[in-house]
Amino acid sequence: MAFTEEQLERYSRHILLQEVGLEGQEKLCNGKVLIIGAGGLGSSVALYLAAAGVGTIGIVDADKVDLSNLQRQIIHYTKDIGKEKVISAKETIEQINPEITVHTYPFMINTDNIKNIILEYDFIIDATDNFSSKFLINDACVMAKKPFSHAGILQFRGQVMTYVPDMGPCYRCIFKNPPPKEAIPSSKQVGILGAMCGVVGSIQAMEAMKYFTGAGDLLVGKLLTYDALKMEFRTIKFPKKDENCMVC
């Protein structure tokens, strides 16, 4: 693609990077990312991908903005309270980068709709906050051969892993099945530090950008964990995919 003068200025700090350059920026501009969840994680991911010039962003979320969201969901503002999250997110993205095409899906993903939605995208972001959705996203992406980034956060801790078809284990290879209901509390029950969403969501955005540009190594076959209280990152390496995995 031929970049305009405005685009060359907008993306100049990417283009200066040897690992990105004009070719990498073109791949970002042609990329299509689906973000499932427009909450804490999804907010940070969407903002950075839009700023990076990812050409098409899809956002899935059935909720509306409420006051308690604003402590961590930075894509939404006080004026957006009561508005559908996907619409609020779309409006903010377009303020950051009007070149981006944004598709909105104001409903929950389920077994009936997820396959058709993810087919339109190159990379999927799991920014959900419940295990049933995480396993659903994993299973659909594995079967459709779609790469995705998983993340989970609670209180002061978070984790991230990436799946790329034929390159490593999937989420179900590692965690097998969802835990029993009520076994793990929600952030609504025990809280979450708002900035956690920014740290972990930014890593997910980084994984997507690295996938498109080919820069560096992805978190394939690895789980990156973050403890904000200790300010520690750990990388846990997994074995190859589980041959008994019911999805793989």
Coordinates of C-alpha atoms in Angstrom, one line a residue:
M1 CA 0.0 0.0 0.0
A2 CA 1.1 3.6 -0.6
F3 CA 1.2 5.5 2.7
T4 CA 0.0 9.1 2.8
E5 CA 2.2 11.8 4.3
E6 CA -0.2 11.9 7.3
Q7 CA 0.1 8.1 7.8
L8 CA 3.9 8.2 7.6
E9 CA 3.8 10.8 10.3
R10 CA 1.2 9.0 12.4
Y11 CA 3.1 5.7 12.3
S12 CA 6.6 7.1 12.1
R13 CA 7.8 5.6 15.5
H14 CA 6.8 2.1 14.2
I15 CA 8.3 2.6 10.9
L16 CA 11.7 3.6 12.5
L17 CA 11.8 0.2 14.2
Q18 CA 13.9 -2.3 12.2
E19 CA 11.6 -5.1 13.2
V20 CA 8.5 -3.3 11.9
G21 CA 9.4 -0.8 9.2
L22 CA 7.0 0.1 6.3
E23 CA 6.3 -3.6 5.6
G24 CA 5.3 -4.3 9.2
Q25 CA 3.1 -1.2 9.4
E26 CA 1.4 -2.3 6.2
K27 CA 0.6 -5.6 7.7
L28 CA -0.8 -3.9 10.8
C29 CA -3.0 -1.7 8.6
N30 CA -4.3 -4.7 6.7
G31 CA -4.8 -6.7 9.9
K32 CA -8.2 -7.6 11.4
V33 CA -8.5 -8.2 15.1
L34 CA -11.6 -9.3 17.0
I35 CA -11.7 -8.3 20.7
I36 CA -14.2 -10.3 22.7
G37 CA -15.0 -8.2 25.8
A38 CA -15.0 -4.4 26.0
G39 CA -14.2 -4.2 29.7
G40 CA -10.8 -3.7 31.5
L41 CA -8.6 -5.9 29.2
G42 CA -10.5 -5.1 26.0
S43 CA -10.3 -1.3 26.7
S44 CA -6.5 -1.3 26.7
V45 CA -6.2 -3.7 23.8
A46 CA -8.6 -1.7 21.6
L47 CA -6.9 1.6 22.4
Y48 CA -3.4 0.4 21.5
L49 CA -4.4 -1.6 18.4
A50 CA -6.3 1.4 17.1
A51 CA -3.4 3.7 17.8
A52 CA -1.1 1.2 16.1
G53 CA -3.2 1.4 12.9
V54 CA -4.7 -2.1 12.9
G55 CA -7.1 -1.6 10.0
T56 CA -10.2 -3.5 11.2
I57 CA -11.3 -4.0 14.8
G58 CA -14.3 -6.0 15.9
I59 CA -15.7 -5.6 19.4
V60 CA -18.1 -8.1 21.1
D61 CA -19.9 -7.2 24.3
A62 CA -23.5 -7.3 25.5
D63 CA -23.2 -4.9 28.4
K64 CA -23.7 -1.2 28.9
V65 CA -21.3 1.2 30.6
D66 CA -21.9 1.7 34.4
L67 CA -20.2 3.9 36.9
S68 CA -18.2 1.0 38.5
N69 CA -16.6 0.2 35.1
L70 CA -14.8 3.6 34.9
Q71 CA -12.1 2.6 37.5
R72 CA -10.5 0.3 35.0
Q73 CA -12.3 0.3 31.6
I74 CA -10.4 3.3 30.2
I75 CA -12.1 3.3 26.8
H76 CA -15.3 4.5 28.4
Y77 CA -16.0 7.9 30.0
T78 CA -18.5 9.3 32.5
K79 CA -20.6 10.7 29.6
D80 CA -20.9 7.1 28.3
I81 CA -22.7 5.7 31.4
G82 CA -25.8 3.8 30.1
K83 CA -24.5 3.5 26.6
E84 CA -23.7 0.1 25.0
K85 CA -20.0 -0.7 25.6
V86 CA -19.4 -1.6 21.9
I87 CA -20.8 1.8 20.8
S88 CA -18.8 3.7 23.5
A89 CA -15.6 1.8 22.5
K90 CA -16.2 2.5 18.8
E91 CA -16.6 6.2 19.4
T92 CA -13.4 6.4 21.4
I93 CA -11.4 4.4 18.8
E94 CA -12.6 6.7 16.0
Q95 CA -11.4 9.7 18.0
I96 CA -8.0 8.1 18.3
N97 CA -7.7 7.0 14.7
P98 CA -10.5 7.8 12.2
E99 CA -8.8 5.5 9.6
I100 CA -9.9 2.4 11.6
T101 CA -12.9 0.3 10.6
V102 CA -14.8 -0.8 13.7
H103 CA -17.5 -3.5 13.7
T104 CA -19.7 -3.9 16.8
Y105 CA -21.4 -7.0 18.1
P106 CA -23.7 -6.0 21.0
F107 CA -24.4 -9.5 22.2
M108 CA -22.8 -12.4 24.0
I109 CA -20.8 -15.0 22.1
N110 CA -22.2 -18.5 22.2
T111 CA -21.9 -21.8 20.4
D112 CA -24.3 -20.6 17.7
N113 CA -22.6 -17.3 16.6
I114 CA -18.9 -17.5 17.5
K115 CA -17.7 -19.5 14.5
N116 CA -19.2 -17.1 12.0
I117 CA -17.9 -14.1 13.8
I118 CA -14.3 -15.2 14.1
L119 CA -14.0 -16.3 10.5
E120 CA -13.8 -12.6 9.5
Y121 CA -10.7 -11.9 11.6
D122 CA -7.0 -12.7 11.5
F123 CA -6.4 -12.7 15.3
I124 CA -8.7 -13.0 18.3
I125 CA -8.3 -11.4 21.7
D126 CA -9.9 -13.1 24.7
A127 CA -10.7 -10.2 27.0
T128 CA -13.6 -12.0 28.8
D129 CA -14.0 -12.4 32.5
N130 CA -15.5 -15.8 32.8
F131 CA -14.3 -19.4 32.2
S132 CA -17.2 -20.6 30.1
S133 CA -16.4 -17.8 27.5
K134 CA -12.7 -18.5 27.7
F135 CA -13.1 -22.2 26.9
L136 CA -15.6 -21.4 24.2
I137 CA -13.2 -19.0 22.5
N138 CA -10.4 -21.5 22.7
D139 CA -12.4 -24.3 21.2
A140 CA -13.8 -22.2 18.4
C141 CA -10.4 -20.8 17.5
V142 CA -8.7 -24.2 17.6
M143 CA -11.3 -25.7 15.3
A144 CA -11.2 -22.7 12.9
K145 CA -7.4 -22.5 13.1
K146 CA -7.4 -18.9 14.4
P147 CA -4.6 -17.5 16.6
F148 CA -5.7 -15.9 19.8
S149 CA -4.4 -14.3 22.9
H150 CA -5.8 -15.4 26.3
A151 CA -5.6 -13.3 29.4
G152 CA -7.1 -13.4 32.9
I153 CA -6.8 -10.9 35.8
L154 CA -8.0 -10.8 39.4
Q155 CA -7.0 -8.5 42.3
F156 CA -3.3 -7.9 41.8
R157 CA -2.5 -10.9 39.5
G158 CA -2.7 -11.6 35.8
Q159 CA -1.7 -14.1 33.1
V160 CA -1.3 -14.2 29.4
M161 CA -0.7 -16.9 26.8
T162 CA -1.0 -17.1 23.0
Y163 CA -2.2 -19.8 20.8
V164 CA -1.1 -20.2 17.1
P165 CA -2.3 -23.2 15.1
D166 CA 0.2 -26.0 14.9
M167 CA 2.7 -24.2 17.0
G168 CA 1.8 -25.1 20.6
P169 CA -0.7 -26.2 23.2
C170 CA -4.2 -24.6 23.4
Y171 CA -5.9 -23.3 26.5
R172 CA -7.7 -26.5 27.0
C173 CA -4.5 -28.6 26.6
I174 CA -3.3 -26.8 29.8
F175 CA -6.4 -26.2 31.9
K176 CA -8.5 -29.1 30.6
N177 CA -12.0 -27.9 31.8
P178 CA -13.6 -24.9 33.5
P179 CA -13.4 -25.0 37.3
P180 CA -16.6 -25.6 39.3
K181 CA -18.9 -22.6 39.6
E182 CA -18.0 -20.4 42.6
A183 CA -14.6 -22.1 42.9
I184 CA -12.9 -18.9 41.8
P185 CA -14.4 -15.5 42.8
S186 CA -15.1 -12.7 40.4
S187 CA -13.6 -9.2 40.4
K188 CA -17.1 -8.1 41.5
Q189 CA -16.6 -10.2 44.6
V190 CA -13.0 -9.6 45.5
G191 CA -11.9 -6.5 43.5
I192 CA -9.2 -5.7 41.0
L193 CA -6.6 -3.0 40.8
G194 CA -7.5 -0.9 37.7
A195 CA -4.0 -0.6 36.3
M196 CA -3.8 -4.4 36.2
C197 CA -6.0 -4.2 33.1
G198 CA -3.6 -1.8 31.4
V199 CA -0.5 -3.9 32.1
V200 CA -2.1 -7.2 31.0
G201 CA -4.2 -5.8 28.2
S202 CA -1.1 -4.0 26.7
I203 CA 0.7 -7.4 26.6
Q204 CA -2.2 -8.8 24.7
A205 CA -2.1 -5.9 22.2
M206 CA 1.7 -6.5 21.9
E207 CA 1.1 -10.2 21.1
A208 CA -1.3 -9.2 18.3
M209 CA 1.1 -6.6 16.8
K210 CA 4.0 -9.1 17.0
Y211 CA 1.9 -11.7 15.3
F212 CA 1.2 -9.4 12.3
T213 CA 4.7 -8.0 12.0
G214 CA 6.7 -11.2 12.9
A215 CA 8.8 -9.3 15.4
G216 CA 10.2 -11.2 18.3
D217 CA 8.8 -14.3 20.0
L218 CA 5.1 -14.9 21.0
L219 CA 3.9 -16.4 24.2
V220 CA 3.2 -19.7 22.4
G221 CA 3.7 -22.7 24.7
K222 CA 4.2 -20.3 27.6
L223 CA 2.2 -18.7 30.3
L224 CA 3.3 -15.2 31.4
T225 CA 2.2 -14.4 34.9
Y226 CA 2.3 -11.1 36.6
D227 CA 2.1 -10.3 40.4
A228 CA 1.7 -6.5 40.8
L229 CA 2.3 -6.6 44.6
K230 CA 5.7 -8.2 44.2
M231 CA 6.2 -6.6 40.8
E232 CA 7.3 -9.9 39.4
F233 CA 6.9 -11.6 36.0
R234 CA 7.3 -15.3 35.6
T235 CA 7.2 -17.4 32.4
I236 CA 6.0 -20.9 32.7
K237 CA 6.9 -23.2 29.7
F238 CA 4.4 -25.8 28.7
P239 CA 5.0 -29.2 27.0
K240 CA 3.8 -29.6 23.5
K241 CA 0.1 -29.9 22.9
D242 CA -1.8 -32.6 24.8
E243 CA -2.4 -35.5 22.4
N244 CA -5.5 -36.3 24.4
C245 CA -7.0 -32.8 24.2
M246 CA -10.6 -33.1 23.2
V247 CA -10.3 -30.1 20.9
C248 CA -6.9 -30.5 19.4

